[in-house]
Amino acid sequence: KQEVTQIPAALSVPEGENLVLNCSFTDSAIYNLQWFRQDPGKGLTSLLLIQSSQREQTSGRLNASLDKSSGRSTLYIAASQPGDSATYLCARRSGGGADGLTFGKGTHLIIQP
Amino acid sequence: DTAVSQTPKYLVTQMGNDKSIKCEQNLGHDTMYWYKQDSKKFLKIMFSYNNKELIINETVPNRFSPKSPDKAHLNLHINSLELGDSAVYFCASSQDLGLAGGGELFFGEGSRLTVL
């Protein structure tokens, strides 16, 4: 059974800190991995997509890495801001075509002003 | 211009009723999905359609029937609604890139279904 685990489940830090969110997955067969944020009552916003052939992707203050051999991905957020407060979801895709994403349960992040 | 749009955004109905949720994407993608987010916020895939063909049906009760009139639309019809169907249903789309890699999934804003 494919599983995606995210640690920690919740995190509260003061503004300005750099932080790391962790994602691990069983089964090293991976097609790509995608990080999303979800604000309360809203849909999912795609943050970063890492293909299986890539090691990392960067967008602004966000950096996501992928280590297939250990079955892990991390999302690094630099200089956190209150607007970063949201639930962050990691999702892996094990195959191409119409194969969907398997999601973790998310990390609920609060950035204190 | 919204890339993936769902209607309605909110739906409140009685047990036993039949309801539909519509989804449209204007991204030109060839694959569309329905996901269910339960009360614990866990997202799980329900269906996937690629070029109007059902690809995945992840142990969903047959009261749920997806219908895709064309590759830009994927509707979800639910018969005989039960209390446990209360959830947020998300539509998503992607473009499969074959050997070049997997397409990024884009999600709609969700449709919150409440069954009384």
Coordinates of C-alpha atoms in Angstrom, one line a residue:
Chain A
K1 CA 0.0 0.0 0.0
Q2 CA 1.4 3.4 -1.0
E3 CA 1.6 5.8 1.9
V4 CA 2.8 9.4 2.3
T5 CA 3.7 10.6 5.8
Q6 CA 4.2 14.2 6.8
I7 CA 6.0 15.3 9.9
P8 CA 5.3 17.4 12.0
A9 CA 1.5 17.4 11.9
A10 CA 1.5 20.9 13.2
L11 CA 4.1 23.6 13.7
S12 CA 4.0 27.1 15.2
V13 CA 7.0 29.4 14.9
P14 CA 7.8 33.1 15.1
E15 CA 7.9 35.2 12.0
G16 CA 11.3 35.3 10.3
E17 CA 12.4 31.8 11.1
N18 CA 13.6 29.3 8.4
L19 CA 11.8 26.0 8.6
V20 CA 11.6 22.6 7.2
L21 CA 8.6 20.4 6.5
N22 CA 9.2 16.7 6.0
C23 CA 7.5 14.2 3.8
S24 CA 8.3 10.5 3.5
F25 CA 6.8 7.9 1.2
T26 CA 6.9 4.1 0.9
D27 CA 7.8 2.5 -2.3
S28 CA 10.6 4.1 -4.2
A29 CA 8.8 4.0 -7.5
I30 CA 7.9 7.6 -7.9
Y31 CA 6.9 9.6 -11.0
N32 CA 6.9 13.0 -9.4
L33 CA 6.2 14.7 -6.1
Q34 CA 4.1 17.9 -5.6
W35 CA 3.8 20.3 -2.7
F36 CA 0.6 22.2 -2.2
R37 CA -0.7 24.7 0.3
Q38 CA -4.3 24.8 1.4
D39 CA -5.8 27.8 3.2
P40 CA -8.8 27.2 5.4
G41 CA -12.0 26.7 3.3
K42 CA -10.0 27.0 0.1
G43 CA -8.7 24.7 -2.6
L44 CA -5.2 23.5 -3.1
T45 CA -2.5 25.8 -4.6
S46 CA 0.4 24.1 -6.2
L47 CA 3.7 25.3 -4.9
L48 CA 6.4 23.1 -6.4
L49 CA 6.6 20.0 -8.6
I50 CA 9.6 17.8 -8.6
Q51 CA 10.0 15.2 -11.4
S52 CA 11.6 11.9 -10.5
S53 CA 14.7 12.9 -12.5
Q54 CA 15.2 16.0 -10.4
R55 CA 16.7 16.6 -7.0
E56 CA 15.1 19.9 -6.1
Q57 CA 13.0 22.8 -7.2
T58 CA 13.0 26.4 -6.0
S59 CA 10.3 29.1 -6.2
G60 CA 11.0 32.4 -4.3
R61 CA 11.5 31.6 -0.6
L62 CA 10.5 28.0 -1.1
N63 CA 12.8 25.1 -1.9
A64 CA 11.8 21.5 -2.2
S65 CA 14.1 18.5 -2.4
L66 CA 13.6 14.9 -3.4
D67 CA 15.6 11.9 -2.3
K68 CA 14.2 8.8 -4.0
S69 CA 16.6 6.4 -2.4
S70 CA 15.5 7.3 1.1
G71 CA 11.9 8.0 0.1
R72 CA 12.0 11.6 1.4
S73 CA 11.2 15.1 0.4
T74 CA 11.6 18.3 2.3
L75 CA 10.0 21.7 1.8
Y76 CA 12.2 24.5 3.1
I77 CA 10.6 27.9 3.8
A78 CA 13.0 30.8 4.2
A79 CA 12.3 33.9 6.3
S80 CA 8.8 32.8 7.2
Q81 CA 6.0 35.4 7.2
P82 CA 2.5 35.3 8.7
G83 CA 1.0 34.9 5.2
D84 CA 2.8 31.6 5.0
S85 CA 0.3 30.2 7.6
A86 CA -1.6 27.4 6.0
T87 CA -1.7 23.6 5.7
Y88 CA 1.1 22.2 3.5
L89 CA 0.4 19.0 1.7
C90 CA 2.9 16.6 0.1
A91 CA 1.6 14.3 -2.7
R92 CA 3.4 11.7 -4.8
R93 CA 2.5 10.3 -8.1
S94 CA 3.7 6.7 -8.7
G95 CA 3.1 6.5 -12.4
G96 CA 2.3 8.6 -15.5
G97 CA -0.8 8.7 -17.6
A98 CA -3.9 9.3 -15.4
D99 CA -2.4 7.9 -12.2
G100 CA -3.4 10.3 -9.5
L101 CA -1.7 11.7 -6.5
T102 CA -1.4 10.0 -3.1
F103 CA -1.5 12.7 -0.4
G104 CA -0.1 13.0 3.1
K105 CA -2.2 14.3 5.9
G106 CA -0.5 17.7 5.8
T107 CA 1.5 19.9 8.2
H108 CA -0.6 22.7 9.7
L109 CA 1.8 25.7 9.9
I110 CA 1.2 28.9 12.0
I111 CA 3.6 31.8 11.7
Q112 CA 3.3 34.1 14.7
P113 CA 3.6 37.8 13.9
Chain B
D1 CA -10.0 33.4 -15.7
T2 CA -10.3 30.4 -13.4
A3 CA -8.3 27.4 -14.6
V4 CA -10.4 24.7 -12.9
S5 CA -13.9 25.7 -11.8
Q6 CA -16.5 23.7 -9.9
T7 CA -20.1 24.4 -9.2
P8 CA -21.8 24.6 -6.8
K9 CA -19.4 25.7 -4.1
Y10 CA -21.8 24.7 -1.4
L11 CA -24.5 22.1 -1.4
V12 CA -26.8 21.2 1.5
T13 CA -29.3 18.4 0.9
Q14 CA -31.2 15.7 2.6
M15 CA -30.3 12.0 2.9
G16 CA -31.6 10.0 0.0
N17 CA -31.5 12.8 -2.5
D18 CA -29.5 12.8 -5.8
K19 CA -27.1 15.6 -6.6
S20 CA -24.5 16.6 -9.1
I21 CA -21.3 18.6 -9.0
K22 CA -19.9 20.0 -12.2
C23 CA -16.3 20.7 -13.1
E24 CA -14.7 22.5 -16.1
Q25 CA -11.1 23.2 -16.9
N26 CA -9.8 25.6 -19.5
L27 CA -6.2 24.5 -19.4
G28 CA -6.4 22.1 -22.4
H29 CA -5.5 19.1 -20.1
D30 CA -6.4 15.6 -21.1
T31 CA -6.8 14.1 -17.6
M32 CA -9.3 15.1 -14.9
Y33 CA -9.8 13.8 -11.4
W34 CA -12.2 13.8 -8.5
Y35 CA -10.8 13.9 -5.0
K36 CA -12.7 13.7 -1.7
Q37 CA -11.5 15.5 1.4
D38 CA -13.0 14.1 4.6
S39 CA -13.7 15.7 7.9
K40 CA -10.1 15.0 9.0
K41 CA -8.9 16.9 5.9
F42 CA -7.5 13.8 4.3
L43 CA -7.5 13.9 0.5
K44 CA -8.2 10.7 -1.4
I45 CA -8.6 10.1 -5.1
M46 CA -12.0 8.9 -6.3
F47 CA -11.8 8.9 -10.1
S48 CA -9.6 9.8 -13.0
Y49 CA -10.6 10.4 -16.6
N50 CA -8.2 10.5 -19.5
N51 CA -9.6 11.6 -22.8
K52 CA -13.1 10.7 -21.6
E53 CA -12.2 7.2 -20.4
L54 CA -12.4 6.2 -16.8
I55 CA -9.0 5.1 -15.6
I56 CA -9.2 4.8 -11.8
N57 CA -12.1 4.0 -9.6
E58 CA -10.7 3.7 -6.1
T59 CA -13.3 1.6 -4.2
V60 CA -15.9 4.2 -4.4
P61 CA -19.5 3.1 -3.9
N62 CA -21.4 2.8 -7.2
R63 CA -23.8 5.5 -6.0
F64 CA -21.1 7.8 -7.3
S65 CA -20.9 8.1 -11.1
P66 CA -18.5 10.4 -12.9
K67 CA -19.5 11.5 -16.4
S68 CA -17.2 13.3 -18.9
P69 CA -19.0 14.7 -21.9
D70 CA -15.7 16.0 -23.3
K71 CA -12.2 16.3 -22.0
A72 CA -12.8 19.8 -20.6
H73 CA -15.6 18.6 -18.3
L74 CA -15.9 16.0 -15.6
N75 CA -19.1 15.9 -13.6
L76 CA -19.8 13.9 -10.5
H77 CA -23.3 12.5 -9.9
I78 CA -24.2 11.1 -6.5
N79 CA -27.3 8.9 -5.9
S80 CA -29.1 8.2 -2.7
L81 CA -26.9 10.5 -0.6
E82 CA -25.8 9.3 2.8
L83 CA -24.6 11.2 5.9
G84 CA -21.1 9.8 5.3
D85 CA -21.0 11.5 1.9
S86 CA -20.6 14.9 3.6
A87 CA -17.2 16.1 2.6
V88 CA -15.4 18.6 0.3
Y89 CA -15.1 17.3 -3.3
F90 CA -12.2 18.6 -5.4
C91 CA -11.9 18.5 -9.1
A92 CA -8.4 18.6 -10.6
S93 CA -6.7 18.3 -14.0
S94 CA -3.3 17.6 -15.4
Q95 CA -1.5 17.0 -18.7
D96 CA 0.4 13.8 -19.0
L97 CA 3.8 14.5 -20.6
G98 CA 4.7 10.9 -21.2
L99 CA 8.4 10.3 -21.0
A100 CA 9.0 14.0 -20.3
G101 CA 7.5 13.6 -16.9
G102 CA 4.3 13.9 -15.0
G103 CA 2.0 16.9 -15.3
E104 CA 1.4 19.2 -12.5
L105 CA -2.1 18.9 -11.0
F106 CA -4.3 21.9 -10.7
F107 CA -7.2 21.9 -8.3
G108 CA -10.5 23.6 -8.2
E109 CA -11.8 25.5 -5.2
G110 CA -13.8 22.5 -4.0
S111 CA -17.5 21.8 -3.5
R112 CA -18.6 21.4 0.1
L113 CA -21.4 18.9 0.4
T114 CA -23.4 18.6 3.6
V115 CA -25.9 15.8 3.9
L116 CA -28.5 16.2 6.6

